C-alpha cells in the first residue's frame, strides 16, 4: 500500500490519471500550502504497482515494505 | 527496506516548482539514479540560469551555479580538474538552445567527459513564458501572441539531431516525461549517460521533454495531452547516437 506525504503534494493529479485500478481520488482537504491532495478510495484494491510513485513529480508517494501477513 | 523511497539526494522540503511541473519530476529521477549508483557525495550538479536554478534549494549535495547558458563551460573546467567526480549540467531549453548554444556545441564537439541533461519545455519558464528556440510552430507564448510563425521566427530547434551529427558525443537520446513508461526510459537513459561518464568514454546528452502548465496556460493534465498530440510528433523520442551500443558493460 502507498503512503502519501501530504505536505509535499501539490495536487497535480498525475497519480490519479495513471492509477491502473482507479482508486485514487482528489479530496476536499487542503494541506498547509493550500493544495488539495489525493486519497485512496479502496485500500484493499491497491496492488502496490508503484506507478503513482513513479510519475509523482515531488516524490510525495512512497511504497513501504509489505508487512507480512499474520498467520 | 522500502520498495520505493523518496531519494535521499533531495531535501525534505517541497520543491520550488509549480504544481505539475516536470522539472521536479526530472530532478527526482536524476536523484534516484545518483542514489542507486551510490554517487551522492561524489556528484556535482551544475545549474545555470532559469527554472533549473530552483534546484539550489532542493538538491542535497554539491551544486554549482553558472552564468546563463555557460554550464557546459563550467562543467568542462571542473571535470578536467576533478576527473573522478560525477559531473552533470541540468539546463532548460531557453538556456541551452538559445543563449548557451555555442557552449553546448563546443563541449559536445570536444567530447568532454560529462553529462548534460536538457529539459525541453518549449518556453522560457522563469521570465514569464516567452518564445524559446524550441517553441512549436503555432504555439502561443507571451512574445508570439498569435502562435509562432516560421516566416519571422524560424523553426523549432532539434538539439538531439543537431548533436548526433557531431563525431565526438558518445550518447545522445531524447525521452518524454508525460507517461510512467517515458519516465522509466528516461531514468534508464540518465543512468547510461552517467555510466558512460564514469567509464571515461565521453560526452553524453539526454533531452527530456517536459511541460510548463503555468506558461502554457493549461492544467497539468491538459499539458499531458498537449505533449502527446503536439510535442512528441515533432520531437521524436529515441536514441540518436550510441557509440558503445555493442559493448557489454
PDB file of C-alpha atoms in Angstrom:
ATOM      1  CA  UNK A   1       0.000   0.000   0.000  1.00  0.00           C
ATOM      2  CA  UNK A   2       1.124   3.523  -0.734  1.00  0.00           C
ATOM      3  CA  UNK A   3       1.975   6.260   1.735  1.00  0.00           C
ATOM      4  CA  UNK A   4       1.381   9.877   0.762  1.00  0.00           C
ATOM      5  CA  UNK A   5       3.388  12.699   2.289  1.00  0.00           C
ATOM      6  CA  UNK A   6       0.623  15.303   2.328  1.00  0.00           C
ATOM      7  CA  UNK A   7       2.976  18.258   2.852  1.00  0.00           C
ATOM      8  CA  UNK A   8       4.865  17.564  -0.403  1.00  0.00           C
ATOM      9  CA  UNK A   9       1.758  17.078  -2.565  1.00  0.00           C
ATOM     10  CA  UNK A  10       0.831  19.868  -4.970  1.00  0.00           C
ATOM     11  CA  UNK A  11      -2.374  18.339  -6.296  1.00  0.00           C
ATOM     12  CA  UNK A  12      -1.277  17.902  -9.940  1.00  0.00           C
ATOM     13  CA  UNK A  13      -3.408  14.701 -10.223  1.00  0.00           C
ATOM     14  CA  UNK A  14      -0.905  12.722 -12.316  1.00  0.00           C
ATOM     15  CA  UNK A  15      -1.184   9.798  -9.877  1.00  0.00           C
ATOM     16  CA  UNK A  16      -4.960   9.804 -10.246  1.00  0.00           C
ATOM     17  CA  UNK A  17      -4.734   9.733 -14.049  1.00  0.00           C
ATOM     18  CA  UNK A  18      -2.273   6.834 -14.217  1.00  0.00           C
ATOM     19  CA  UNK A  19      -3.580   4.632 -11.374  1.00  0.00           C
ATOM     20  CA  UNK A  20      -4.439   1.324 -13.123  1.00  0.00           C
ATOM     21  CA  UNK A  21      -7.067   0.445 -10.516  1.00  0.00           C
ATOM     22  CA  UNK A  22      -8.604   3.942 -10.483  1.00  0.00           C
ATOM     23  CA  UNK A  23      -8.715   4.041  -6.704  1.00  0.00           C
ATOM     24  CA  UNK A  24      -7.085   7.434  -6.163  1.00  0.00           C
ATOM     25  CA  UNK A  25      -9.282  10.485  -5.807  1.00  0.00           C
ATOM     26  CA  UNK A  26      -8.651  14.164  -5.091  1.00  0.00           C
ATOM     27  CA  UNK A  27     -10.031  15.021  -1.661  1.00  0.00           C
ATOM     28  CA  UNK A  28     -11.610  18.208  -0.351  1.00  0.00           C
ATOM     29  CA  UNK A  29      -8.972  18.821   2.338  1.00  0.00           C
ATOM     30  CA  UNK A  30      -6.018  21.115   1.721  1.00  0.00           C
ATOM     31  CA  UNK A  31      -2.503  20.893   3.081  1.00  0.00           C
ATOM     32  CA  UNK A  32      -0.545  23.705   4.745  1.00  0.00           C
ATOM     33  CA  UNK A  33       0.292  25.268   1.363  1.00  0.00           C
ATOM     34  CA  UNK A  34      -3.310  25.234   0.143  1.00  0.00           C
ATOM     35  CA  UNK A  35      -3.067  22.284  -2.243  1.00  0.00           C
ATOM     36  CA  UNK A  36      -5.717  19.585  -2.479  1.00  0.00           C
ATOM     37  CA  UNK A  37      -4.278  16.110  -2.119  1.00  0.00           C
ATOM     38  CA  UNK A  38      -5.481  12.658  -3.195  1.00  0.00           C
ATOM     39  CA  UNK A  39      -6.502   9.735  -1.044  1.00  0.00           C
ATOM     40  CA  UNK A  40      -7.247   6.043  -1.617  1.00  0.00           C
ATOM     41  CA  UNK A  41     -10.907   5.226  -2.022  1.00  0.00           C
ATOM     42  CA  UNK A  42     -10.418   1.498  -1.500  1.00  0.00           C
ATOM     43  CA  UNK A  43      -7.225   0.485   0.276  1.00  0.00           C
ATOM     44  CA  UNK A  44      -7.811  -3.232  -0.282  1.00  0.00           C
ATOM     45  CA  UNK A  45      -7.681  -2.794  -4.070  1.00  0.00           C
ATOM     46  CA  UNK A  46      -4.199  -1.203  -4.117  1.00  0.00           C
ATOM     47  CA  UNK A  47      -1.761  -3.586  -5.829  1.00  0.00           C
ATOM     48  CA  UNK A  48       1.377  -1.566  -4.888  1.00  0.00           C
ATOM     49  CA  UNK A  49       2.446  -1.291  -8.539  1.00  0.00           C
ATOM     50  CA  UNK A  50       4.272   1.969  -7.841  1.00  0.00           C
ATOM     51  CA  UNK A  51       3.084   3.793 -10.975  1.00  0.00           C
ATOM     52  CA  UNK A  52       1.810   6.701  -8.868  1.00  0.00           C
ATOM     53  CA  UNK A  53       5.189   6.890  -7.121  1.00  0.00           C
ATOM     54  CA  UNK A  54       6.996   6.847 -10.493  1.00  0.00           C
ATOM     55  CA  UNK A  55       5.016   9.713 -12.003  1.00  0.00           C
ATOM     56  CA  UNK A  56       4.755  11.854  -8.837  1.00  0.00           C
ATOM     57  CA  UNK A  57       6.905  14.927  -9.575  1.00  0.00           C
ATOM     58  CA  UNK A  58       7.515  15.725  -5.921  1.00  0.00           C
ATOM     59  CA  UNK A  59       8.337  12.230  -4.669  1.00  0.00           C
ATOM     60  CA  UNK A  60       5.428  12.572  -2.254  1.00  0.00           C
ATOM     61  CA  UNK A  61       4.345   8.942  -2.655  1.00  0.00           C
ATOM     62  CA  UNK A  62       6.371   6.157  -1.085  1.00  0.00           C
ATOM     63  CA  UNK A  63       5.929   2.413  -1.020  1.00  0.00           C
ATOM     64  CA  UNK A  64       6.957   0.972   2.330  1.00  0.00           C
ATOM     65  CA  UNK A  65       7.867  -2.666   2.674  1.00  0.00           C
ATOM     66  CA  UNK A  66       4.927  -5.008   2.573  1.00  0.00           C
ATOM     67  CA  UNK A  67       4.060  -6.228   6.014  1.00  0.00           C
ATOM     68  CA  UNK A  68       3.999  -9.960   6.369  1.00  0.00           C
ATOM     69  CA  UNK A  69       0.540 -11.328   6.738  1.00  0.00           C
ATOM     70  CA  UNK A  70      -0.208 -12.749  10.123  1.00  0.00           C
ATOM     71  CA  UNK A  71      -0.998 -16.389  10.018  1.00  0.00           C
TER      72      UNK A  71
ATOM     73  CA  UNK B   1      13.967  -1.688   3.237  1.00  0.00           C
ATOM     74  CA  UNK B   2      11.243   0.140   1.460  1.00  0.00           C
ATOM     75  CA  UNK B   3      10.050  -0.834  -2.019  1.00  0.00           C
ATOM     76  CA  UNK B   4      10.149   2.761  -3.172  1.00  0.00           C
ATOM     77  CA  UNK B   5      11.546   5.613  -1.122  1.00  0.00           C
ATOM     78  CA  UNK B   6      11.985   9.286  -1.899  1.00  0.00           C
ATOM     79  CA  UNK B   7      15.630   9.761  -2.967  1.00  0.00           C
ATOM     80  CA  UNK B   8      17.983  10.913  -0.210  1.00  0.00           C
ATOM     81  CA  UNK B   9      19.664  13.280  -2.661  1.00  0.00           C
ATOM     82  CA  UNK B  10      16.585  15.529  -2.462  1.00  0.00           C
ATOM     83  CA  UNK B  11      15.964  17.737   0.539  1.00  0.00           C
ATOM     84  CA  UNK B  12      12.907  17.085   2.660  1.00  0.00           C
ATOM     85  CA  UNK B  13      11.195  20.359   1.775  1.00  0.00           C
ATOM     86  CA  UNK B  14       8.837  20.692  -1.233  1.00  0.00           C
ATOM     87  CA  UNK B  15      10.462  21.867  -4.477  1.00  0.00           C
ATOM     88  CA  UNK B  16      10.069  25.443  -5.679  1.00  0.00           C
ATOM     89  CA  UNK B  17       8.457  24.361  -8.934  1.00  0.00           C
ATOM     90  CA  UNK B  18       4.820  24.963  -9.896  1.00  0.00           C
ATOM     91  CA  UNK B  19       2.260  22.165  -9.373  1.00  0.00           C
ATOM     92  CA  UNK B  20       2.533  19.609 -12.174  1.00  0.00           C
ATOM     93  CA  UNK B  21       5.853  20.960 -13.480  1.00  0.00           C
ATOM     94  CA  UNK B  22       8.076  18.198 -14.825  1.00  0.00           C
ATOM     95  CA  UNK B  23      11.237  19.969 -13.706  1.00  0.00           C
ATOM     96  CA  UNK B  24      10.715  18.401 -10.299  1.00  0.00           C
ATOM     97  CA  UNK B  25       9.982  15.036 -11.935  1.00  0.00           C
ATOM     98  CA  UNK B  26      13.250  15.091 -13.866  1.00  0.00           C
ATOM     99  CA  UNK B  27      15.172  16.254 -10.782  1.00  0.00           C
ATOM    100  CA  UNK B  28      13.632  13.377  -8.871  1.00  0.00           C
ATOM    101  CA  UNK B  29      14.706  10.745 -11.403  1.00  0.00           C
ATOM    102  CA  UNK B  30      18.226  12.185 -11.582  1.00  0.00           C
ATOM    103  CA  UNK B  31      18.376  11.975  -7.766  1.00  0.00           C
ATOM    104  CA  UNK B  32      17.160   8.374  -7.905  1.00  0.00           C
ATOM    105  CA  UNK B  33      19.922   7.449 -10.366  1.00  0.00           C
ATOM    106  CA  UNK B  34      22.557   9.221  -8.238  1.00  0.00           C
ATOM    107  CA  UNK B  35      21.301   7.315  -5.173  1.00  0.00           C
ATOM    108  CA  UNK B  36      21.278   3.982  -6.995  1.00  0.00           C
ATOM    109  CA  UNK B  37      24.828   4.492  -8.212  1.00  0.00           C
ATOM    110  CA  UNK B  38      25.971   5.494  -4.708  1.00  0.00           C
ATOM    111  CA  UNK B  39      27.378   8.786  -6.026  1.00  0.00           C
ATOM    112  CA  UNK B  40      25.571  11.163  -3.665  1.00  0.00           C
ATOM    113  CA  UNK B  41      28.761  12.565  -2.134  1.00  0.00           C
ATOM    114  CA  UNK B  42      30.754  12.346  -5.358  1.00  0.00           C
ATOM    115  CA  UNK B  43      28.470  14.161  -7.780  1.00  0.00           C
ATOM    116  CA  UNK B  44      28.391  17.805  -8.768  1.00  0.00           C
ATOM    117  CA  UNK B  45      25.189  19.322 -10.072  1.00  0.00           C
ATOM    118  CA  UNK B  46      25.735  22.407 -12.252  1.00  0.00           C
ATOM    119  CA  UNK B  47      22.788  24.758 -12.628  1.00  0.00           C
ATOM    120  CA  UNK B  48      22.729  27.702 -14.995  1.00  0.00           C
ATOM    121  CA  UNK B  49      20.000  30.379 -15.096  1.00  0.00           C
ATOM    122  CA  UNK B  50      16.316  29.553 -15.455  1.00  0.00           C
ATOM    123  CA  UNK B  51      13.824  27.417 -13.575  1.00  0.00           C
ATOM    124  CA  UNK B  52      16.550  24.791 -13.142  1.00  0.00           C
ATOM    125  CA  UNK B  53      18.184  27.191 -10.660  1.00  0.00           C
ATOM    126  CA  UNK B  54      15.410  26.306  -8.205  1.00  0.00           C
ATOM    127  CA  UNK B  55      17.345  23.092  -7.613  1.00  0.00           C
ATOM    128  CA  UNK B  56      19.696  25.183  -5.468  1.00  0.00           C
ATOM    129  CA  UNK B  57      17.275  24.842  -2.555  1.00  0.00           C
ATOM    130  CA  UNK B  58      16.129  21.329  -3.430  1.00  0.00           C
ATOM    131  CA  UNK B  59      19.253  19.308  -4.184  1.00  0.00           C
ATOM    132  CA  UNK B  60      21.071  17.669  -1.273  1.00  0.00           C
ATOM    133  CA  UNK B  61      24.666  17.693  -2.361  1.00  0.00           C
ATOM    134  CA  UNK B  62      27.290  19.714  -4.174  1.00  0.00           C
ATOM    135  CA  UNK B  63      25.818  22.245  -6.547  1.00  0.00           C
ATOM    136  CA  UNK B  64      27.420  24.997  -8.569  1.00  0.00           C
ATOM    137  CA  UNK B  65      25.739  27.964 -10.218  1.00  0.00           C
ATOM    138  CA  UNK B  66      26.906  29.006 -13.685  1.00  0.00           C
ATOM    139  CA  UNK B  67      26.259  32.064 -15.845  1.00  0.00           C
ATOM    140  CA  UNK B  68      23.341  31.940 -18.291  1.00  0.00           C
ATOM    141  CA  UNK B  69      23.962  29.103 -20.747  1.00  0.00           C
ATOM    142  CA  UNK B  70      27.549  28.554 -19.633  1.00  0.00           C
ATOM    143  CA  UNK B  71      27.028  25.359 -17.631  1.00  0.00           C
ATOM    144  CA  UNK B  72      28.962  23.192 -20.164  1.00  0.00           C
ATOM    145  CA  UNK B  73      31.918  25.606 -19.941  1.00  0.00           C
ATOM    146  CA  UNK B  74      31.920  25.443 -16.123  1.00  0.00           C
ATOM    147  CA  UNK B  75      31.489  21.653 -16.262  1.00  0.00           C
ATOM    148  CA  UNK B  76      34.459  21.392 -18.638  1.00  0.00           C
ATOM    149  CA  UNK B  77      36.732  23.202 -16.207  1.00  0.00           C
ATOM    150  CA  UNK B  78      35.510  21.301 -13.175  1.00  0.00           C
ATOM    151  CA  UNK B  79      35.671  17.883 -14.796  1.00  0.00           C
ATOM    152  CA  UNK B  80      39.163  18.423 -16.193  1.00  0.00           C
ATOM    153  CA  UNK B  81      40.480  19.306 -12.739  1.00  0.00           C
ATOM    154  CA  UNK B  82      38.404  16.669 -10.883  1.00  0.00           C
ATOM    155  CA  UNK B  83      38.164  13.703 -13.260  1.00  0.00           C
ATOM    156  CA  UNK B  84      36.943  11.310 -10.546  1.00  0.00           C
ATOM    157  CA  UNK B  85      33.770  13.301  -9.827  1.00  0.00           C
ATOM    158  CA  UNK B  86      30.375  12.680 -11.443  1.00  0.00           C
ATOM    159  CA  UNK B  87      29.574  15.998 -13.134  1.00  0.00           C
ATOM    160  CA  UNK B  88      26.341  16.877 -14.833  1.00  0.00           C
ATOM    161  CA  UNK B  89      24.748  20.081 -16.073  1.00  0.00           C
ATOM    162  CA  UNK B  90      20.982  20.435 -15.906  1.00  0.00           C
ATOM    163  CA  UNK B  91      19.766  23.019 -18.396  1.00  0.00           C
ATOM    164  CA  UNK B  92      16.469  24.297 -19.709  1.00  0.00           C
ATOM    165  CA  UNK B  93      15.714  24.967 -23.366  1.00  0.00           C
ATOM    166  CA  UNK B  94      15.946  28.754 -23.268  1.00  0.00           C
ATOM    167  CA  UNK B  95      19.285  28.387 -21.562  1.00  0.00           C
ATOM    168  CA  UNK B  96      20.808  25.603 -23.658  1.00  0.00           C
ATOM    169  CA  UNK B  97      19.326  26.133 -27.107  1.00  0.00           C
ATOM    170  CA  UNK B  98      19.402  29.940 -27.234  1.00  0.00           C
ATOM    171  CA  UNK B  99      21.956  31.694 -25.072  1.00  0.00           C
ATOM    172  CA  UNK B 100      24.224  28.704 -24.463  1.00  0.00           C
ATOM    173  CA  UNK B 101      24.217  27.228 -27.969  1.00  0.00           C
ATOM    174  CA  UNK B 102      27.901  27.960 -28.535  1.00  0.00           C
ATOM    175  CA  UNK B 103      28.947  26.355 -25.249  1.00  0.00           C
ATOM    176  CA  UNK B 104      26.974  23.149 -25.727  1.00  0.00           C
ATOM    177  CA  UNK B 105      28.177  22.706 -29.303  1.00  0.00           C
ATOM    178  CA  UNK B 106      31.759  23.345 -28.251  1.00  0.00           C
ATOM    179  CA  UNK B 107      31.637  20.941 -25.313  1.00  0.00           C
ATOM    180  CA  UNK B 108      29.940  18.238 -27.393  1.00  0.00           C
ATOM    181  CA  UNK B 109      32.387  18.672 -30.246  1.00  0.00           C
ATOM    182  CA  UNK B 110      35.343  18.303 -27.893  1.00  0.00           C
ATOM    183  CA  UNK B 111      33.751  15.188 -26.412  1.00  0.00           C
ATOM    184  CA  UNK B 112      34.161  16.431 -22.856  1.00  0.00           C
ATOM    185  CA  UNK B 113      33.647  13.694 -20.301  1.00  0.00           C
ATOM    186  CA  UNK B 114      30.472  14.870 -18.541  1.00  0.00           C
ATOM    187  CA  UNK B 115      26.697  14.608 -18.904  1.00  0.00           C
ATOM    188  CA  UNK B 116      24.239  17.293 -19.957  1.00  0.00           C
ATOM    189  CA  UNK B 117      20.584  16.835 -19.110  1.00  0.00           C
ATOM    190  CA  UNK B 118      18.444  19.111 -21.243  1.00  0.00           C
ATOM    191  CA  UNK B 119      14.928  19.841 -20.057  1.00  0.00           C
ATOM    192  CA  UNK B 120      12.838  20.959 -23.033  1.00  0.00           C
ATOM    193  CA  UNK B 121       9.504  22.591 -22.202  1.00  0.00           C
ATOM    194  CA  UNK B 122       9.373  24.847 -25.267  1.00  0.00           C
ATOM    195  CA  UNK B 123       9.270  28.113 -23.348  1.00  0.00           C
ATOM    196  CA  UNK B 124      11.231  30.441 -21.086  1.00  0.00           C
ATOM    197  CA  UNK B 125       9.551  29.452 -17.833  1.00  0.00           C
ATOM    198  CA  UNK B 126      11.100  31.710 -15.231  1.00  0.00           C
ATOM    199  CA  UNK B 127      10.913  35.008 -17.102  1.00  0.00           C
ATOM    200  CA  UNK B 128       7.234  34.720 -17.975  1.00  0.00           C
ATOM    201  CA  UNK B 129       6.717  32.352 -20.888  1.00  0.00           C
ATOM    202  CA  UNK B 130       8.484  33.999 -23.823  1.00  0.00           C
ATOM    203  CA  UNK B 131       9.217  32.145 -27.060  1.00  0.00           C
ATOM    204  CA  UNK B 132      12.231  29.815 -26.915  1.00  0.00           C
ATOM    205  CA  UNK B 133      14.074  28.370 -29.946  1.00  0.00           C
ATOM    206  CA  UNK B 134      12.240  25.094 -29.289  1.00  0.00           C
ATOM    207  CA  UNK B 135       8.728  26.597 -29.224  1.00  0.00           C
ATOM    208  CA  UNK B 136       6.485  24.702 -31.638  1.00  0.00           C
ATOM    209  CA  UNK B 137       5.013  26.287 -34.767  1.00  0.00           C
ATOM    210  CA  UNK B 138       1.640  27.772 -33.836  1.00  0.00           C
ATOM    211  CA  UNK B 139       2.297  27.630 -30.098  1.00  0.00           C
ATOM    212  CA  UNK B 140       1.167  30.739 -28.259  1.00  0.00           C
ATOM    213  CA  UNK B 141       3.593  32.430 -25.892  1.00  0.00           C
ATOM    214  CA  UNK B 142       3.800  35.944 -24.482  1.00  0.00           C
ATOM    215  CA  UNK B 143       6.048  37.039 -27.370  1.00  0.00           C
ATOM    216  CA  UNK B 144       4.214  35.093 -30.108  1.00  0.00           C
ATOM    217  CA  UNK B 145       0.650  36.010 -29.257  1.00  0.00           C
ATOM    218  CA  UNK B 146      -0.887  34.602 -32.428  1.00  0.00           C
ATOM    219  CA  UNK B 147       1.233  31.456 -32.402  1.00  0.00           C
ATOM    220  CA  UNK B 148       4.829  31.005 -33.562  1.00  0.00           C
ATOM    221  CA  UNK B 149       5.235  31.926 -37.199  1.00  0.00           C
ATOM    222  CA  UNK B 150       8.003  30.147 -39.124  1.00  0.00           C
ATOM    223  CA  UNK B 151       8.464  33.067 -41.557  1.00  0.00           C
ATOM    224  CA  UNK B 152       9.622  35.521 -38.935  1.00  0.00           C
ATOM    225  CA  UNK B 153      10.931  33.282 -36.136  1.00  0.00           C
ATOM    226  CA  UNK B 154      12.145  30.135 -37.874  1.00  0.00           C
ATOM    227  CA  UNK B 155      11.551  26.547 -36.878  1.00  0.00           C
ATOM    228  CA  UNK B 156      11.865  24.724 -33.539  1.00  0.00           C
ATOM    229  CA  UNK B 157      15.429  23.618 -32.949  1.00  0.00           C
ATOM    230  CA  UNK B 158      16.050  19.888 -32.615  1.00  0.00           C
ATOM    231  CA  UNK B 159      19.064  19.661 -30.344  1.00  0.00           C
ATOM    232  CA  UNK B 160      19.388  15.872 -30.308  1.00  0.00           C
ATOM    233  CA  UNK B 161      19.508  15.623 -34.101  1.00  0.00           C
ATOM    234  CA  UNK B 162      21.956  18.528 -34.200  1.00  0.00           C
ATOM    235  CA  UNK B 163      24.372  16.978 -31.678  1.00  0.00           C
ATOM    236  CA  UNK B 164      24.087  13.494 -33.160  1.00  0.00           C
ATOM    237  CA  UNK B 165      25.728  14.761 -36.358  1.00  0.00           C
ATOM    238  CA  UNK B 166      28.937  15.507 -34.428  1.00  0.00           C
ATOM    239  CA  UNK B 167      31.659  12.890 -34.204  1.00  0.00           C
ATOM    240  CA  UNK B 168      32.597  13.181 -30.523  1.00  0.00           C
ATOM    241  CA  UNK B 169      29.416  12.653 -28.402  1.00  0.00           C
ATOM    242  CA  UNK B 170      29.094   9.117 -27.021  1.00  0.00           C
ATOM    243  CA  UNK B 171      25.401   9.027 -26.178  1.00  0.00           C
ATOM    244  CA  UNK B 172      22.547  11.251 -27.380  1.00  0.00           C
ATOM    245  CA  UNK B 173      18.932  10.404 -26.523  1.00  0.00           C
ATOM    246  CA  UNK B 174      15.545  12.014 -26.040  1.00  0.00           C
ATOM    247  CA  UNK B 175      12.614  10.878 -23.908  1.00  0.00           C
ATOM    248  CA  UNK B 176       9.248  12.365 -22.935  1.00  0.00           C
ATOM    249  CA  UNK B 177       8.139  12.510 -19.316  1.00  0.00           C
ATOM    250  CA  UNK B 178       4.380  12.547 -19.882  1.00  0.00           C
ATOM    251  CA  UNK B 179       3.817   8.840 -19.132  1.00  0.00           C
ATOM    252  CA  UNK B 180       5.241   6.478 -16.476  1.00  0.00           C
ATOM    253  CA  UNK B 181       6.837   4.496 -19.326  1.00  0.00           C
ATOM    254  CA  UNK B 182       8.641   7.584 -20.585  1.00  0.00           C
ATOM    255  CA  UNK B 183       9.821   8.388 -17.060  1.00  0.00           C
ATOM    256  CA  UNK B 184      11.300   4.903 -16.664  1.00  0.00           C
ATOM    257  CA  UNK B 185      13.003   5.066 -20.068  1.00  0.00           C
ATOM    258  CA  UNK B 186      14.401   8.494 -19.248  1.00  0.00           C
ATOM    259  CA  UNK B 187      15.759   7.188 -15.964  1.00  0.00           C
ATOM    260  CA  UNK B 188      17.474   4.331 -17.769  1.00  0.00           C
ATOM    261  CA  UNK B 189      18.991   6.775 -20.281  1.00  0.00           C
ATOM    262  CA  UNK B 190      20.279   9.043 -17.495  1.00  0.00           C
ATOM    263  CA  UNK B 191      21.864   6.039 -15.807  1.00  0.00           C
ATOM    264  CA  UNK B 192      23.506   5.055 -19.071  1.00  0.00           C
ATOM    265  CA  UNK B 193      24.816   8.591 -19.533  1.00  0.00           C
ATOM    266  CA  UNK B 194      26.302   8.597 -16.036  1.00  0.00           C
ATOM    267  CA  UNK B 195      27.851   5.159 -16.541  1.00  0.00           C
ATOM    268  CA  UNK B 196      29.444   6.296 -19.810  1.00  0.00           C
ATOM    269  CA  UNK B 197      30.871   9.281 -17.975  1.00  0.00           C
ATOM    270  CA  UNK B 198      32.222   7.245 -15.060  1.00  0.00           C
ATOM    271  CA  UNK B 199      33.864   4.859 -17.527  1.00  0.00           C
ATOM    272  CA  UNK B 200      35.570   7.894 -19.091  1.00  0.00           C
ATOM    273  CA  UNK B 201      34.025   7.327 -22.510  1.00  0.00           C
ATOM    274  CA  UNK B 202      32.982  10.882 -23.273  1.00  0.00           C
ATOM    275  CA  UNK B 203      30.094  13.254 -23.674  1.00  0.00           C
ATOM    276  CA  UNK B 204      26.505  12.188 -23.066  1.00  0.00           C
ATOM    277  CA  UNK B 205      23.403  14.259 -23.736  1.00  0.00           C
ATOM    278  CA  UNK B 206      19.892  13.389 -22.597  1.00  0.00           C
ATOM    279  CA  UNK B 207      16.946  15.519 -23.628  1.00  0.00           C
ATOM    280  CA  UNK B 208      13.790  15.291 -21.524  1.00  0.00           C
ATOM    281  CA  UNK B 209      10.552  16.616 -22.985  1.00  0.00           C
ATOM    282  CA  UNK B 210       8.534  18.361 -20.309  1.00  0.00           C
ATOM    283  CA  UNK B 211       5.745  20.836 -19.744  1.00  0.00           C
ATOM    284  CA  UNK B 212       5.115  24.258 -18.255  1.00  0.00           C
ATOM    285  CA  UNK B 213       1.497  24.349 -17.018  1.00  0.00           C
ATOM    286  CA  UNK B 214       1.790  27.943 -15.788  1.00  0.00           C
ATOM    287  CA  UNK B 215       3.065  29.489 -19.012  1.00  0.00           C
ATOM    288  CA  UNK B 216       1.212  27.205 -21.409  1.00  0.00           C
ATOM    289  CA  UNK B 217      -1.981  28.297 -19.618  1.00  0.00           C
ATOM    290  CA  UNK B 218      -3.209  24.750 -19.028  1.00  0.00           C
ATOM    291  CA  UNK B 219      -3.924  22.429 -16.146  1.00  0.00           C
ATOM    292  CA  UNK B 220      -1.257  19.771 -15.529  1.00  0.00           C
ATOM    293  CA  UNK B 221      -3.498  17.072 -17.016  1.00  0.00           C
ATOM    294  CA  UNK B 222      -4.158  19.127 -20.166  1.00  0.00           C
ATOM    295  CA  UNK B 223      -0.408  19.516 -20.697  1.00  0.00           C
ATOM    296  CA  UNK B 224      -0.025  15.725 -20.839  1.00  0.00           C
ATOM    297  CA  UNK B 225      -2.480  15.568 -23.751  1.00  0.00           C
ATOM    298  CA  UNK B 226      -0.878  18.567 -25.452  1.00  0.00           C
ATOM    299  CA  UNK B 227       2.507  16.874 -25.247  1.00  0.00           C
ATOM    300  CA  UNK B 228       1.110  13.655 -26.687  1.00  0.00           C
ATOM    301  CA  UNK B 229      -0.546  15.341 -29.661  1.00  0.00           C
ATOM    302  CA  UNK B 230       1.872  18.210 -30.422  1.00  0.00           C
ATOM    303  CA  UNK B 231       5.285  17.922 -28.793  1.00  0.00           C
ATOM    304  CA  UNK B 232       6.055  14.232 -29.255  1.00  0.00           C
ATOM    305  CA  UNK B 233       5.193  14.070 -33.004  1.00  0.00           C
ATOM    306  CA  UNK B 234       7.727  16.864 -33.634  1.00  0.00           C
ATOM    307  CA  UNK B 235      10.428  15.978 -31.091  1.00  0.00           C
ATOM    308  CA  UNK B 236      10.541  12.224 -31.590  1.00  0.00           C
ATOM    309  CA  UNK B 237      11.797  10.257 -28.570  1.00  0.00           C
ATOM    310  CA  UNK B 238      14.550   7.707 -29.049  1.00  0.00           C
ATOM    311  CA  UNK B 239      18.283   7.118 -29.040  1.00  0.00           C
ATOM    312  CA  UNK B 240      20.020   9.283 -31.642  1.00  0.00           C
ATOM    313  CA  UNK B 241      23.575   8.239 -31.097  1.00  0.00           C
ATOM    314  CA  UNK B 242      25.123   5.443 -29.100  1.00  0.00           C
ATOM    315  CA  UNK B 243      28.814   4.881 -29.743  1.00  0.00           C
ATOM    316  CA  UNK B 244      29.127   1.988 -27.287  1.00  0.00           C
ATOM    317  CA  UNK B 245      25.941   0.149 -28.173  1.00  0.00           C
ATOM    318  CA  UNK B 246      27.594  -3.181 -28.896  1.00  0.00           C
ATOM    319  CA  UNK B 247      29.977  -3.121 -25.967  1.00  0.00           C
ATOM    320  CA  UNK B 248      28.879  -5.120 -22.993  1.00  0.00           C
ATOM    321  CA  UNK B 249      29.211  -3.143 -19.799  1.00  0.00           C
TER     322      UNK B 249
END
